[in-house]
PDB file of C-alpha atoms in Angstrom:
ATOM      1  CA  MET A   1     122.271 115.081 115.746  1.00 62.00           C
ATOM      2  CA  ALA A   2     119.097 112.944 116.235  1.00 69.00           C
ATOM      3  CA  HIS A   3     117.854 110.969 113.353  1.00 73.00           C
ATOM      4  CA  CYS A   4     114.003 110.373 112.524  1.00 71.00           C
ATOM      5  CA  SER A   5     113.777 106.562 111.889  1.00 66.00           C
ATOM      6  CA  TYR A   6     110.773 104.780 110.694  1.00 63.00           C
ATOM      7  CA  SER A   7     110.137 102.984 114.006  1.00 67.00           C
ATOM      8  CA  LYS A   8     110.007 106.363 115.615  1.00 66.00           C
ATOM      9  CA  PHE A   9     107.957 108.002 112.835  1.00 67.00           C
ATOM     10  CA  SER A  10     105.286 104.977 113.087  1.00 64.00           C
ATOM     11  CA  HIS A  11     105.247 105.218 116.912  1.00 63.00           C
ATOM     12  CA  LEU A  12     104.352 108.947 116.783  1.00 61.00           C
ATOM     13  CA  LEU A  13     101.612 108.129 114.157  1.00 64.00           C
ATOM     14  CA  LYS A  14     100.234 105.442 116.321  1.00 60.00           C
ATOM     15  CA  LEU A  15     100.164 107.956 119.210  1.00 60.00           C
ATOM     16  CA  THR A  16      98.385 110.472 117.052  1.00 57.00           C
ATOM     17  CA  THR A  17      95.720 108.005 115.952  1.00 55.00           C
ATOM     18  CA  ALA A  18      95.430 106.106 119.306  1.00 55.00           C
ATOM     19  CA  ASN A  19      92.263 107.784 120.356  1.00 49.00           C
ATOM     20  CA  LEU A  20      90.296 106.547 117.226  1.00 45.00           C
ATOM     21  CA  ASN A  21      89.083 103.286 119.062  1.00 47.00           C
ATOM     22  CA  LYS A  22      87.865 105.392 121.922  1.00 47.00           C
ATOM     23  CA  PRO A  23      83.926 105.676 121.932  1.00 43.00           C
ATOM     24  CA  THR A  24      82.520 109.204 122.122  1.00 39.00           C
ATOM     25  CA  VAL A  25      79.225 110.658 122.539  1.00 40.00           C
ATOM     26  CA  LEU A  26      77.377 112.343 120.008  1.00 40.00           C
ATOM     27  CA  ARG A  27      74.083 114.274 120.665  1.00 43.00           C
ATOM     28  CA  THR A  28      71.005 114.627 118.330  1.00 43.00           C
ATOM     29  CA  GLY A  29      68.246 116.892 120.242  1.00 42.00           C
ATOM     30  CA  ARG A  30      67.419 114.566 123.296  1.00 42.00           C
ATOM     31  CA  ASP A  31      68.772 111.411 122.014  1.00 43.00           C
ATOM     32  CA  ILE A  32      72.465 110.238 122.915  1.00 39.00           C
ATOM     33  CA  GLN A  33      74.291 107.574 120.913  1.00 45.00           C
ATOM     34  CA  HIS A  34      77.700 106.236 120.874  1.00 46.00           C
ATOM     35  CA  ALA A  35      79.683 106.251 117.740  1.00 43.00           C
ATOM     36  CA  PRO A  36      83.236 105.532 116.824  1.00 46.00           C
ATOM     37  CA  GLN A  37      85.680 108.433 116.978  1.00 48.00           C
ATOM     38  CA  ARG A  38      86.327 108.298 113.164  1.00 45.00           C
ATOM     39  CA  CYS A  39      82.902 110.135 112.771  1.00 46.00           C
ATOM     40  CA  LYS A  40      84.648 113.446 113.445  1.00 44.00           C
ATOM     41  CA  TYR A  41      82.205 116.008 112.247  1.00 43.00           C
ATOM     42  CA  PHE A  42      78.481 115.764 113.582  1.00 39.00           C
ATOM     43  CA  ILE A  43      75.923 117.405 111.272  1.00 41.00           C
ATOM     44  CA  ARG A  44      72.532 118.435 112.457  1.00 44.00           C
ATOM     45  CA  PHE A  45      69.748 119.219 110.049  1.00 41.00           C
ATOM     46  CA  HIS A  46      67.101 121.566 111.513  1.00 45.00           C
ATOM     47  CA  LYS A  47      63.820 123.239 110.130  1.00 49.00           C
ATOM     48  CA  THR A  48      64.274 127.067 108.906  1.00 48.00           C
ATOM     49  CA  SER A  49      61.860 129.720 109.063  1.00 49.00           C
ATOM     50  CA  GLY A  50      60.975 131.595 105.808  1.00 52.00           C
ATOM     51  CA  PRO A  51      61.650 130.152 102.384  1.00 52.00           C
ATOM     52  CA  GLU A  52      63.439 126.729 102.488  1.00 56.00           C
ATOM     53  CA  ARG A  53      66.827 126.432 101.231  1.00 61.00           C
ATOM     54  CA  SER A  54      67.631 123.806  98.785  1.00 70.00           C
ATOM     55  CA  LEU A  55      69.079 120.586 100.393  1.00 71.00           C
ATOM     56  CA  GLN A  56      72.110 120.806  98.185  1.00 65.00           C
ATOM     57  CA  GLU A  57      72.705 124.271  99.759  1.00 72.00           C
ATOM     58  CA  ARG A  58      72.373 123.194 103.179  1.00 66.00           C
ATOM     59  CA  GLN A  59      74.645 120.227 102.747  1.00 59.00           C
ATOM     60  CA  LYS A  60      77.225 122.410 101.187  1.00 60.00           C
ATOM     61  CA  GLN A  61      77.147 124.741 104.151  1.00 63.00           C
ATOM     62  CA  HIS A  62      77.377 121.966 106.692  1.00 53.00           C
ATOM     63  CA  MET A  63      80.168 120.491 104.956  1.00 50.00           C
ATOM     64  CA  ALA A  64      82.221 123.473 104.696  1.00 53.00           C
ATOM     65  CA  ARG A  65      82.278 123.780 108.593  1.00 56.00           C
ATOM     66  CA  GLY A  66      83.898 120.534 108.689  1.00 53.00           C
ATOM     67  CA  LEU A  67      86.574 121.061 106.214  1.00 57.00           C
ATOM     68  CA  PRO A  68      90.036 121.900 107.537  1.00 64.00           C
ATOM     69  CA  LYS A  69      91.428 125.365 107.319  1.00 78.00           C
ATOM     70  CA  GLN A  70      94.109 125.692 104.610  1.00 86.00           C
ATOM     71  CA  LYS A  71      97.235 126.705 106.195  1.00 91.00           C
ATOM     72  CA  PRO A  72     100.537 127.657 103.983  1.00 93.00           C
ATOM     73  CA  ILE A  73     103.629 125.472 104.811  1.00 94.00           C
ATOM     74  CA  ALA A  74     106.253 127.533 106.598  1.00 92.00           C
ATOM     75  CA  GLY A  75     108.917 129.210 104.407  1.00 94.00           C
ATOM     76  CA  VAL A  76     107.096 127.917 101.123  1.00 96.00           C
ATOM     77  CA  LYS A  77     105.748 130.678  98.616  1.00 96.00           C
ATOM     78  CA  GLN A  78     104.172 128.409  96.197  1.00 97.00           C
ATOM     79  CA  VAL A  79     103.214 124.979  96.055  1.00 97.00           C
ATOM     80  CA  ILE A  80     103.003 122.819  92.655  1.00 97.00           C
ATOM     81  CA  VAL A  81     101.506 119.632  92.774  1.00 96.00           C
ATOM     82  CA  VAL A  82     102.307 117.028  89.917  1.00 96.00           C
ATOM     83  CA  ALA A  83      99.599 114.397  89.589  1.00 92.00           C
ATOM     84  CA  SER A  84      98.059 111.653  87.214  1.00 87.00           C
ATOM     85  CA  GLY A  85      95.130 109.602  87.233  1.00 76.00           C
ATOM     86  CA  LYS A  86      97.111 106.495  86.457  1.00 72.00           C
ATOM     87  CA  GLY A  87     100.608 105.075  87.483  1.00 78.00           C
ATOM     88  CA  GLY A  88     103.207 104.336  85.305  1.00 79.00           C
ATOM     89  CA  VAL A  89     103.047 107.366  83.001  1.00 87.00           C
ATOM     90  CA  GLY A  90     106.307 109.046  84.161  1.00 88.00           C
ATOM     91  CA  LYS A  91     104.760 111.394  86.721  1.00 92.00           C
ATOM     92  CA  SER A  92     107.747 111.140  89.294  1.00 95.00           C
ATOM     93  CA  THR A  93     110.245 111.534  86.591  1.00 95.00           C
ATOM     94  CA  THR A  94     108.567 114.575  85.400  1.00 95.00           C
ATOM     95  CA  ALA A  95     108.236 115.979  88.836  1.00 96.00           C
ATOM     96  CA  VAL A  96     111.934 115.627  89.655  1.00 97.00           C
ATOM     97  CA  ASN A  97     112.925 116.936  86.247  1.00 97.00           C
ATOM     98  CA  LEU A  98     110.502 119.896  86.649  1.00 97.00           C
ATOM     99  CA  ALA A  99     111.962 120.833  89.974  1.00 98.00           C
ATOM    100  CA  LEU A 100     115.437 120.813  88.606  1.00 98.00           C
ATOM    101  CA  GLY A 101     114.337 122.546  85.412  1.00 97.00           C
ATOM    102  CA  LEU A 102     112.917 125.502  87.701  1.00 98.00           C
ATOM    103  CA  THR A 103     116.288 125.948  89.209  1.00 97.00           C
ATOM    104  CA  ALA A 104     118.090 125.538  85.913  1.00 97.00           C
ATOM    105  CA  ASN A 105     115.921 128.290  84.318  1.00 97.00           C
ATOM    106  CA  ASP A 106     116.488 130.568  87.197  1.00 97.00           C
ATOM    107  CA  PRO A 107     119.307 129.829  89.664  1.00 96.00           C
ATOM    108  CA  SER A 108     118.110 132.522  91.970  1.00 96.00           C
ATOM    109  CA  LYS A 109     114.889 130.428  92.769  1.00 97.00           C
ATOM    110  CA  THR A 110     114.950 127.781  95.590  1.00 97.00           C
ATOM    111  CA  VAL A 111     113.148 124.721  94.898  1.00 98.00           C
ATOM    112  CA  GLY A 112     112.013 121.545  97.042  1.00 97.00           C
ATOM    113  CA  ILE A 113     110.603 118.216  96.422  1.00 97.00           C
ATOM    114  CA  LEU A 114     108.073 116.288  98.604  1.00 96.00           C
ATOM    115  CA  ASP A 115     107.424 112.821  97.586  1.00 95.00           C
ATOM    116  CA  ALA A 116     103.654 112.400  98.636  1.00 92.00           C
ATOM    117  CA  ASP A 117     103.427 108.745  97.442  1.00 89.00           C
ATOM    118  CA  VAL A 118     103.497 107.002 100.851  1.00 86.00           C
ATOM    119  CA  TYR A 119     102.949 103.354  99.584  1.00 86.00           C
ATOM    120  CA  GLY A 120     105.402 103.775  96.460  1.00 85.00           C
ATOM    121  CA  PRO A 121     108.059 106.535  96.945  1.00 91.00           C
ATOM    122  CA  SER A 122     110.204 107.072  93.948  1.00 92.00           C
ATOM    123  CA  VAL A 123     111.983 110.240  94.733  1.00 95.00           C
ATOM    124  CA  PRO A 124     114.961 108.763  96.802  1.00 94.00           C
ATOM    125  CA  LYS A 125     115.860 106.535  93.805  1.00 94.00           C
ATOM    126  CA  LEU A 126     115.494 109.290  91.119  1.00 95.00           C
ATOM    127  CA  MET A 127     117.385 111.844  93.417  1.00 97.00           C
ATOM    128  CA  SER A 128     120.303 109.264  94.573  1.00 95.00           C
ATOM    129  CA  LEU A 129     119.414 109.929  98.017  1.00 95.00           C
ATOM    130  CA  LYS A 130     119.665 107.499 101.170  1.00 92.00           C
ATOM    131  CA  GLY A 131     119.481 107.758 104.957  1.00 90.00           C
ATOM    132  CA  ASN A 132     117.352 109.128 107.800  1.00 90.00           C
ATOM    133  CA  PRO A 133     116.487 112.701 107.934  1.00 92.00           C
ATOM    134  CA  GLU A 134     118.287 114.392 110.876  1.00 93.00           C
ATOM    135  CA  LEU A 135     116.123 116.415 113.416  1.00 92.00           C
ATOM    136  CA  THR A 136     116.517 119.849 114.204  1.00 92.00           C
ATOM    137  CA  ASP A 137     116.365 121.529 117.666  1.00 91.00           C
ATOM    138  CA  ASN A 138     112.819 122.165 117.178  1.00 90.00           C
ATOM    139  CA  ASN A 139     112.240 118.435 116.326  1.00 91.00           C
ATOM    140  CA  LEU A 140     111.542 119.110 112.665  1.00 94.00           C
ATOM    141  CA  MET A 141     112.985 116.729 110.024  1.00 95.00           C
ATOM    142  CA  ARG A 142     115.735 118.209 107.905  1.00 95.00           C
ATOM    143  CA  PRO A 143     115.246 117.282 104.103  1.00 96.00           C
ATOM    144  CA  LEU A 144     117.737 115.337 102.373  1.00 97.00           C
ATOM    145  CA  MET A 145     119.614 117.402  99.562  1.00 96.00           C
ATOM    146  CA  ASN A 146     121.116 116.602  96.142  1.00 97.00           C
ATOM    147  CA  PHE A 147     121.739 118.772  93.065  1.00 96.00           C
ATOM    148  CA  GLY A 148     120.850 121.694  95.220  1.00 96.00           C
ATOM    149  CA  ILE A 149     117.153 120.525  95.895  1.00 97.00           C
ATOM    150  CA  PRO A 150     115.874 119.443  99.378  1.00 97.00           C
ATOM    151  CA  CYS A 151     113.741 116.380  99.257  1.00 97.00           C
ATOM    152  CA  MET A 152     111.601 114.638 101.792  1.00 96.00           C
ATOM    153  CA  SER A 153     109.974 111.106 101.339  1.00 93.00           C
ATOM    154  CA  MET A 154     108.686 108.282 103.301  1.00 89.00           C
ATOM    155  CA  GLY A 155     111.459 106.440 101.494  1.00 89.00           C
ATOM    156  CA  PHE A 156     114.010 108.058 103.666  1.00 91.00           C
ATOM    157  CA  LEU A 157     112.279 106.329 106.880  1.00 84.00           C
ATOM    158  CA  VAL A 158     112.063 102.810 105.357  1.00 80.00           C
ATOM    159  CA  GLU A 159     114.239 100.114 103.775  1.00 77.00           C
ATOM    160  CA  ASP A 160     114.298  99.984 100.085  1.00 75.00           C
ATOM    161  CA  VAL A 161     112.061  96.903  99.927  1.00 74.00           C
ATOM    162  CA  ALA A 162     109.958  97.223 103.073  1.00 74.00           C
ATOM    163  CA  PRO A 163     106.287  97.514 102.431  1.00 76.00           C
ATOM    164  CA  ILE A 164     104.271 100.002 104.251  1.00 76.00           C
ATOM    165  CA  VAL A 165     101.187  98.427 105.522  1.00 77.00           C
ATOM    166  CA  TRP A 166      99.094 101.370 106.821  1.00 77.00           C
ATOM    167  CA  ARG A 167      95.435 102.036 106.762  1.00 78.00           C
ATOM    168  CA  GLY A 168      94.167 105.474 105.537  1.00 75.00           C
ATOM    169  CA  LEU A 169      94.307 107.227 108.813  1.00 81.00           C
ATOM    170  CA  MET A 170      97.902 106.504 109.334  1.00 85.00           C
ATOM    171  CA  VAL A 171      98.696 107.611 105.916  1.00 83.00           C
ATOM    172  CA  MET A 172      96.912 110.946 106.498  1.00 84.00           C
ATOM    173  CA  SER A 173      98.696 111.376 109.531  1.00 86.00           C
ATOM    174  CA  ALA A 174     102.106 110.563 107.875  1.00 86.00           C
ATOM    175  CA  ILE A 175     101.093 113.270 105.065  1.00 88.00           C
ATOM    176  CA  GLU A 176     100.351 116.000 107.573  1.00 88.00           C
ATOM    177  CA  LYS A 177     103.711 115.348 109.324  1.00 88.00           C
ATOM    178  CA  LEU A 178     105.722 115.349 105.980  1.00 90.00           C
ATOM    179  CA  LEU A 179     103.832 118.637 105.116  1.00 89.00           C
ATOM    180  CA  ARG A 180     104.256 120.432 108.640  1.00 90.00           C
ATOM    181  CA  GLN A 181     107.035 118.804 110.564  1.00 93.00           C
ATOM    182  CA  VAL A 182     109.709 119.319 107.871  1.00 95.00           C
ATOM    183  CA  ASP A 183     112.263 122.292 108.151  1.00 96.00           C
ATOM    184  CA  TRP A 184     111.975 123.331 104.396  1.00 95.00           C
ATOM    185  CA  GLY A 185     113.742 126.499 104.889  1.00 94.00           C
ATOM    186  CA  LEU A 186     112.800 129.376 102.456  1.00 96.00           C
ATOM    187  CA  LEU A 187     111.389 127.904  99.009  1.00 97.00           C
ATOM    188  CA  ASP A 188     110.178 129.564  96.138  1.00 98.00           C
ATOM    189  CA  TYR A 189     108.513 126.477  94.769  1.00 98.00           C
ATOM    190  CA  LEU A 190     107.739 123.030  96.443  1.00 98.00           C
ATOM    191  CA  VAL A 191     106.919 120.622  94.151  1.00 98.00           C
ATOM    192  CA  ILE A 192     104.682 117.716  95.520  1.00 96.00           C
ATOM    193  CA  ASP A 193     104.847 114.330  93.717  1.00 95.00           C
ATOM    194  CA  MET A 194     101.483 113.105  94.148  1.00 92.00           C
ATOM    195  CA  PRO A 195     100.494 109.487  94.201  1.00 88.00           C
ATOM    196  CA  PRO A 196      98.576 108.278  91.274  1.00 83.00           C
ATOM    197  CA  GLY A 197      94.771 108.369  91.531  1.00 78.00           C
ATOM    198  CA  THR A 198      92.089 110.730  92.985  1.00 74.00           C
ATOM    199  CA  GLY A 199      92.043 109.369  96.788  1.00 77.00           C
ATOM    200  CA  ASP A 200      92.365 110.421 100.385  1.00 81.00           C
ATOM    201  CA  VAL A 201      96.187 111.590  99.938  1.00 86.00           C
ATOM    202  CA  GLN A 202      95.069 114.114  97.154  1.00 87.00           C
ATOM    203  CA  LEU A 203      92.072 115.332  98.995  1.00 85.00           C
ATOM    204  CA  SER A 204      94.172 115.875 102.205  1.00 85.00           C
ATOM    205  CA  ILE A 205      96.836 118.010 100.732  1.00 90.00           C
ATOM    206  CA  THR A 206      94.587 120.280  98.606  1.00 89.00           C
ATOM    207  CA  GLN A 207      92.163 120.872 101.469  1.00 88.00           C
ATOM    208  CA  ASN A 208      95.075 121.521 103.871  1.00 89.00           C
ATOM    209  CA  VAL A 209      97.611 123.343 101.837  1.00 93.00           C
ATOM    210  CA  PRO A 210      97.072 126.498  99.506  1.00 95.00           C
ATOM    211  CA  ILE A 211      97.988 125.080  95.988  1.00 96.00           C
ATOM    212  CA  ALA A 212      99.209 127.450  93.469  1.00 96.00           C
ATOM    213  CA  GLY A 213      98.517 124.833  90.636  1.00 96.00           C
ATOM    214  CA  ALA A 214      98.508 121.423  89.292  1.00 95.00           C
ATOM    215  CA  VAL A 215     100.448 119.841  86.627  1.00 96.00           C
ATOM    216  CA  ILE A 216      98.707 116.679  85.151  1.00 93.00           C
ATOM    217  CA  VAL A 217     101.209 114.154  83.447  1.00 92.00           C
ATOM    218  CA  SER A 218      99.798 111.659  80.931  1.00 89.00           C
ATOM    219  CA  THR A 219     100.769 109.611  77.936  1.00 85.00           C
ATOM    220  CA  PRO A 220      98.897 109.913  74.751  1.00 86.00           C
ATOM    221  CA  GLN A 221      97.294 106.668  75.220  1.00 83.00           C
ATOM    222  CA  ASP A 222      93.555 106.616  75.485  1.00 80.00           C
ATOM    223  CA  ILE A 223      93.306 104.696  78.684  1.00 83.00           C
ATOM    224  CA  ALA A 224      95.847 106.985  80.289  1.00 83.00           C
ATOM    225  CA  LEU A 225      94.066 109.963  79.205  1.00 83.00           C
ATOM    226  CA  LEU A 226      90.759 108.827  80.908  1.00 86.00           C
ATOM    227  CA  ASP A 227      92.340 108.784  84.236  1.00 84.00           C
ATOM    228  CA  ALA A 228      94.119 111.943  83.532  1.00 87.00           C
ATOM    229  CA  ARG A 229      91.027 113.613  83.004  1.00 88.00           C
ATOM    230  CA  ARG A 230      89.605 112.361  86.314  1.00 89.00           C
ATOM    231  CA  GLY A 231      92.553 113.892  87.994  1.00 87.00           C
ATOM    232  CA  ALA A 232      92.032 117.126  86.361  1.00 89.00           C
ATOM    233  CA  GLU A 233      88.312 117.148  87.152  1.00 91.00           C
ATOM    234  CA  MET A 234      89.167 116.477  90.931  1.00 91.00           C
ATOM    235  CA  PHE A 235      91.302 119.439  91.226  1.00 92.00           C
ATOM    236  CA  ARG A 236      88.632 121.618  89.626  1.00 91.00           C
ATOM    237  CA  LYS A 237      86.273 120.411  92.202  1.00 90.00           C
ATOM    238  CA  VAL A 238      88.569 121.344  94.916  1.00 90.00           C
ATOM    239  CA  ASN A 239      89.309 124.642  93.425  1.00 92.00           C
ATOM    240  CA  VAL A 240      93.007 124.129  92.543  1.00 94.00           C
ATOM    241  CA  PRO A 241      93.877 125.660  89.224  1.00 95.00           C
ATOM    242  CA  VAL A 242      95.075 123.155  86.571  1.00 95.00           C
ATOM    243  CA  LEU A 243      98.189 124.704  85.022  1.00 96.00           C
ATOM    244  CA  GLY A 244      98.050 122.419  82.048  1.00 94.00           C
ATOM    245  CA  ILE A 245      98.998 118.834  80.799  1.00 93.00           C
ATOM    246  CA  VAL A 246     102.464 117.305  80.094  1.00 94.00           C
ATOM    247  CA  GLN A 247     102.324 114.765  77.380  1.00 91.00           C
ATOM    248  CA  ASN A 248     104.890 112.169  78.200  1.00 87.00           C
ATOM    249  CA  MET A 249     106.346 109.562  76.040  1.00 85.00           C
ATOM    250  CA  SER A 250     104.908 111.597  73.108  1.00 80.00           C
ATOM    251  CA  VAL A 251     107.120 110.230  70.508  1.00 74.00           C
ATOM    252  CA  PHE A 252     110.140 107.582  70.056  1.00 82.00           C
ATOM    253  CA  GLN A 253     112.874 108.447  67.505  1.00 78.00           C
ATOM    254  CA  CYS A 254     115.090 105.547  66.547  1.00 77.00           C
ATOM    255  CA  PRO A 255     118.675 106.298  67.334  1.00 77.00           C
ATOM    256  CA  LYS A 256     119.795 104.480  64.112  1.00 77.00           C
ATOM    257  CA  CYS A 257     117.499 105.833  61.370  1.00 81.00           C
ATOM    258  CA  ASN A 258     115.857 108.732  63.182  1.00 78.00           C
ATOM    259  CA  HIS A 259     112.326 107.531  62.307  1.00 77.00           C
ATOM    260  CA  GLN A 260     109.787 108.743  64.581  1.00 78.00           C
ATOM    261  CA  THR A 261     107.026 106.472  66.036  1.00 82.00           C
ATOM    262  CA  HIS A 262     104.194 107.480  68.341  1.00 75.00           C
ATOM    263  CA  ILE A 263     104.081 104.239  70.381  1.00 77.00           C
ATOM    264  CA  PHE A 264     101.251 105.368  72.651  1.00 78.00           C
ATOM    265  CA  GLY A 265      99.244 107.379  70.072  1.00 70.00           C
ATOM    266  CA  ALA A 266      99.889 110.978  68.705  1.00 79.00           C
ATOM    267  CA  ASP A 267      98.557 114.148  70.400  1.00 78.00           C
ATOM    268  CA  GLY A 268      96.062 112.534  72.613  1.00 80.00           C
ATOM    269  CA  ALA A 269      96.996 114.906  75.568  1.00 80.00           C
ATOM    270  CA  ARG A 270      96.522 117.679  73.150  1.00 86.00           C
ATOM    271  CA  ALA A 271      92.994 116.740  72.423  1.00 88.00           C
ATOM    272  CA  LEU A 272      92.090 116.509  76.181  1.00 88.00           C
ATOM    273  CA  ALA A 273      93.723 119.654  76.832  1.00 89.00           C
ATOM    274  CA  ASP A 274      91.281 121.248  74.310  1.00 89.00           C
ATOM    275  CA  THR A 275      88.498 119.481  75.919  1.00 89.00           C
ATOM    276  CA  LEU A 276      89.380 120.863  79.359  1.00 88.00           C
ATOM    277  CA  GLY A 277      90.310 124.132  78.144  1.00 90.00           C
ATOM    278  CA  VAL A 278      93.781 124.068  79.458  1.00 91.00           C
ATOM    279  CA  GLN A 279      97.398 124.232  77.964  1.00 92.00           C
ATOM    280  CA  VAL A 280      99.666 121.635  76.923  1.00 92.00           C
ATOM    281  CA  LEU A 281     102.870 122.551  78.838  1.00 95.00           C
ATOM    282  CA  GLY A 282     105.064 120.501  76.824  1.00 93.00           C
ATOM    283  CA  ASP A 283     105.918 117.073  75.081  1.00 92.00           C
ATOM    284  CA  ILE A 284     108.517 114.800  76.430  1.00 91.00           C
ATOM    285  CA  PRO A 285     109.863 112.281  74.002  1.00 90.00           C
ATOM    286  CA  LEU A 286     110.331 108.452  74.840  1.00 89.00           C
ATOM    287  CA  HIS A 287     113.992 108.316  75.136  1.00 89.00           C
ATOM    288  CA  LEU A 288     116.451 105.667  76.547  1.00 88.00           C
ATOM    289  CA  SER A 289     118.635 108.473  78.052  1.00 90.00           C
ATOM    290  CA  ILE A 290     115.729 109.473  80.290  1.00 92.00           C
ATOM    291  CA  ARG A 291     115.130 106.056  81.672  1.00 92.00           C
ATOM    292  CA  GLU A 292     118.719 105.239  81.992  1.00 93.00           C
ATOM    293  CA  MET A 293     119.709 108.384  83.898  1.00 94.00           C
ATOM    294  CA  SER A 294     116.622 108.026  86.226  1.00 94.00           C
ATOM    295  CA  ASP A 295     117.586 104.646  87.219  1.00 94.00           C
ATOM    296  CA  ARG A 296     121.036 105.781  88.017  1.00 95.00           C
ATOM    297  CA  GLY A 297     119.769 108.742  90.049  1.00 96.00           C
ATOM    298  CA  GLN A 298     121.108 111.431  87.716  1.00 96.00           C
ATOM    299  CA  PRO A 299     117.983 113.077  86.183  1.00 96.00           C
ATOM    300  CA  VAL A 300     118.537 114.028  82.612  1.00 96.00           C
ATOM    301  CA  VAL A 301     118.120 117.944  83.290  1.00 97.00           C
ATOM    302  CA  VAL A 302     121.448 117.689  85.258  1.00 96.00           C
ATOM    303  CA  SER A 303     123.270 114.807  83.755  1.00 95.00           C
ATOM    304  CA  SER A 304     122.772 115.761  80.068  1.00 94.00           C
ATOM    305  CA  PRO A 305     121.937 119.426  80.417  1.00 96.00           C
ATOM    306  CA  ASP A 306     122.483 120.142  76.659  1.00 95.00           C
ATOM    307  CA  SER A 307     120.329 117.292  75.377  1.00 94.00           C
ATOM    308  CA  PRO A 308     116.840 117.737  73.654  1.00 93.00           C
ATOM    309  CA  GLU A 309     115.467 115.671  76.440  1.00 94.00           C
ATOM    310  CA  ALA A 310     116.723 118.090  79.039  1.00 96.00           C
ATOM    311  CA  GLU A 311     115.471 121.105  77.014  1.00 96.00           C
ATOM    312  CA  ALA A 312     111.992 119.413  76.757  1.00 95.00           C
ATOM    313  CA  TYR A 313     111.857 119.578  80.693  1.00 96.00           C
ATOM    314  CA  ARG A 314     113.065 123.122  80.829  1.00 97.00           C
ATOM    315  CA  LYS A 315     110.482 124.326  78.445  1.00 97.00           C
ATOM    316  CA  VAL A 316     107.672 122.499  80.624  1.00 97.00           C
ATOM    317  CA  ALA A 317     109.339 124.520  83.742  1.00 98.00           C
ATOM    318  CA  THR A 318     109.136 127.754  81.779  1.00 97.00           C
ATOM    319  CA  ALA A 319     105.571 127.225  80.935  1.00 97.00           C
ATOM    320  CA  VAL A 320     104.480 126.413  84.314  1.00 97.00           C
ATOM    321  CA  VAL A 321     106.134 129.666  85.616  1.00 97.00           C
ATOM    322  CA  GLN A 322     104.302 131.663  83.112  1.00 96.00           C
ATOM    323  CA  ARG A 323     100.959 129.859  83.948  1.00 96.00           C
ATOM    324  CA  LEU A 324     101.704 130.843  87.613  1.00 96.00           C
ATOM    325  CA  GLU A 325     102.346 134.575  86.765  1.00 95.00           C
ATOM    326  CA  GLU A 326      99.189 134.690  84.744  1.00 94.00           C
ATOM    327  CA  LEU A 327      97.116 133.388  87.678  1.00 92.00           C
ATOM    328  CA  SER A 328      98.820 135.482  90.116  1.00 87.00           C
ATOM    329  CA  GLY A 329      98.324 138.651  88.077  1.00 75.00           C
TER     330      GLY A 329
END
């Protein structure tokens, strides 16, 4: 069975973007001018008879022509994106435990994980997976599997400490291939661990794939909530339903005296949820076992299924499914 290595994958991406340096010709009326290929969509404004439409309406229509058509991922029923405006708030840990929580709550459901953080993939470590994906007879990458969850990540194609030094176009092409050239089989849910921020990757995924809903992860800290709000507003602009907010690291309980301390503040995510008009999907405590099990590649939902921490993730998974059912109903 053939394997897909980083060198093969990178070479394929370079072939895909090879034509970007070739000039092309754009026509505006009688004038002809040369422009770089990266200017993909040409917009022509012309006078209209009758009442003039507003400039904003005309621009919106022209932009809509250039947007890619959304196409479902083969075999995947619903796509859930897990996002945050800021890194370091526990988004990847939440995404992994959410996926495991979905299967724990209903073993009949099949769930996959796509690590869309090209520059800083975390899923291989969190799911204790290594190696290059095999290629099927149709030249599709076969996801690596652990805990019954198929996973795909750029981390499977590079060494652990190897930096990925790619410009935006290469990253966009990589995301497209991770979405389309993977044999996911039949999945009820595909959980996508998004990179932090509101950049090209987020726009590329939301514009190309029908998203059932977005889960926003944030700590109660004010500085994290500012970026979490930007993330939620971005999804609204691209017509992706915001399922709700997960308040991560909500409280620390001393293992000796059981005293609770709100290290990052209290109920900040709840205040943001009220402002945005969305639900709080759950509170995840700041607990040593979550960090230790994540570092070992043994997520707490499977390593300590009876613990309060695992129960917190399963409650989030239950709330996510309820919100999806509300939206589909």
